[in-house]
Amino acid sequence: MTSTPEDKQTSQSGTERWASLIGGGALVLLGLRQGSLRGALMALAGGGLVYHGATGQSGIQEAVDMNQGIRVEKTVTINKPADELYRYWHDFEKLPTFMKHLKSVQVYDAKRSHWIANAPLGTSVEWDADIVTDQENQLIAWASVAGADVDNSGFVRFTPAPGGRGTEVKVVLEYNPPGGAIGAAIAKLFGEEPEQQAGDDLRRFKQLMEAGEIATTEGQPSGRK
Amino acid sequence: MKAVCWHGAKDVRVDTVPDPKIINPRDAIVKITSTAICGSDLHLYDGFIPTMQSGDILGHEFMGEVVELGSAVKNVQVGDRVVVPFTISCGNCFFCKKDLWSLCDNSNPNAWMAEKLMGHSPAGLFGYSHMMGGYAGGQAEYARVPFADVGLFKIPDGLTDEQVLFLTDIFPTGYMAAENCNIQPGDIVAIWGCGPVGQFAIRSAYMLGAERVIAIDRVPERLQMAKAGKAEVINYEEVDPGEALKEMTGGRGPDACMDAVGMEAHGTGPDSFYDQVKQAVRLETDRPTALRQVIVACRKGGSVSIPGVYGGFLDKIPMGAAMNKALTFKSGQTHVHRYLRPLLERIQNGEIDPSFVVTHIMPMEQAPQGYEIFKHKKDNCIKVVLKP
Ligand SMILES: NC(=O)c1ccc[n+]([C@@H]2O[C@H](COP(=O)([O-])OP(=O)(O)OC[C@H]3O[C@@H](n4cnc5c(N)ncnc54)[C@H](O)[C@@H]3O)[C@@H](O)[C@H]2O)c1
Ligand SMILES: [Zn+2]
Ligand SMILES: [Zn+2]
């Protein structure tokens, strides 16, 4: 299930793309063996030593699986300074305010947190995630650890926009749903218009930051029977 | 409460629906005293604006009394008499800060729909399709007003509803359309469409210094009202407006031309028959007869102002003329918030009494009839005000 034409490129050029997206330097470019976002993030964090997740025993098959993930990239410009946006985002427990599919996030410590997301038919999926990289006011990257219902990783980057236009906020996400029926259901959850879902999440973040509330019509009257 | 609901093309009904309630901290609830039917509502009525759903509450030109406030609204009080801009704007985004209120980034909950069609989403609008936010409109007894701290405009005592109601839309729309003509001393402005928007555009063009205004329509009482606003008039069914305009402007063409007609232009030539057929079978979203004439008639280097609403993709636009004559185009849903105070002042100064445009005041119960007579220009109808 691919979402951008770039996904069809070779894994090496995919890696370079992630690397340049995250804004890392030579470390990222050198440290990678596979084209996944997770690989790039691990490399950014210093070679993957800090991480003990599903990709721990790396192998050919896994590298292939990685590339079957759902990838999403979305950017929005928010009329607020980067530090303010970074601070709000970093408080992970608040993320469900604007990320609609999230049920809750519980922060354990400076590094680890527990995430619960709504899944189809009233069920939910859970995972622990670690902060992989944290650059104040610029970048937060995370990845799920071993035992996740859905292997996932991502980062959010805050870059000042030109001419006092606020901050460009870019989010890149990668999900690697497991196989089987549950996997298919989860793939459906994250996979139906993933770009739109991420775009709507980011838009709600922007509304919250700029307007102080999220525009909605839920609960308004109509003449529908 | 009672509200005017859309149930399909040419099917509006006064239904009983739940009362609106405060949803967000910046909301207010307004008890509506007057609410108008707009030419834009006719595009909904005729079924030409996509993403309407049966049961949607119509209306975007409304005023009344504040009856409830969200916790974050501090600058208005319960009991205040207010008008409500038809554009919903947050007041804080890049566009609102630049006074481009109808382009607000934060007021359309269904922005993704608009982005699919237009690349980017404009502001949410009251009662104007789900693509434009899906907000319940103001042809109702009550309405919820989001971002009420910037969206409600208090009206001083001593002015009737009919004098201030059109601050919500058509007066600012005519005024902004005249501003978009970039009027210079000596300029002649030609305005297609003598509906309510055209009427306010005529008067605004003179306020902004036009030497002469020429108005084009075919409906006698509308042409008559244009004349009362000191416009010279052309009945496009009697003479070809392009030729007539050339003769009336020393062969130069009008310095600025305005399309105050929009997507459902009526026409007499073969091109308009083509549009009717294509629009009927949905091969074309709009019938741009007036816009074509505007572009061809405009003098070289002139301004084209388009307050008329378009929905999608237009055929046979003379882009060659536009390019080679170096025309400047300006358009947009009106940045209503920008004009509230200055235009209220003009009303208070007695420069204009916007109630001149009202031909029909009816109880809201009669909304279906109001839509019919306004659409078909029956009974000399030019503007309908409904009383909930
Ligand atoms: N930009 C905005 O924010 C904004 C706000 C309000 C209304 N509008 C739009 O402005 C337009 C006019 O609104 P209105 O309330 O005056 O509507 P209206 O329907 O009452 O007026 C349109 C007028 O155009 C005339 N007309 C039709 N075809 C013509 C042609 N080929 N040449 C000349 N005249 C022609 C009609 O006879 C009618 O008098 C509509 O498209 C409406 O949606 C835009
Ligand atoms: Zn209107
Ligand atoms: Zn805004």
XYZ file of C-alpha atoms and ligand atoms in Angstrom, chain B residues 36-41 60-61 86 128 168-170 173 197 333 383, ligand 2:
18
model
C -32.512 37.987 3.362
C -32.456 35.791 0.283
C -29.372 36.395 -1.866
C -28.602 35.815 -5.533
C -26.041 33.328 -4.224
C -28.892 31.362 -2.629
C -26.175 33.886 5.046
C -27.539 37.439 5.288
C -21.611 35.831 5.781
C -23.460 27.498 1.617
C -23.769 41.218 6.076
C -23.116 40.744 2.370
C -24.420 42.655 -0.628
C -19.918 42.928 -1.956
C -25.189 43.243 -5.874
C -15.960 36.160 -1.830
C -34.728 41.772 -2.770
Zn -25.229 36.704 -0.310
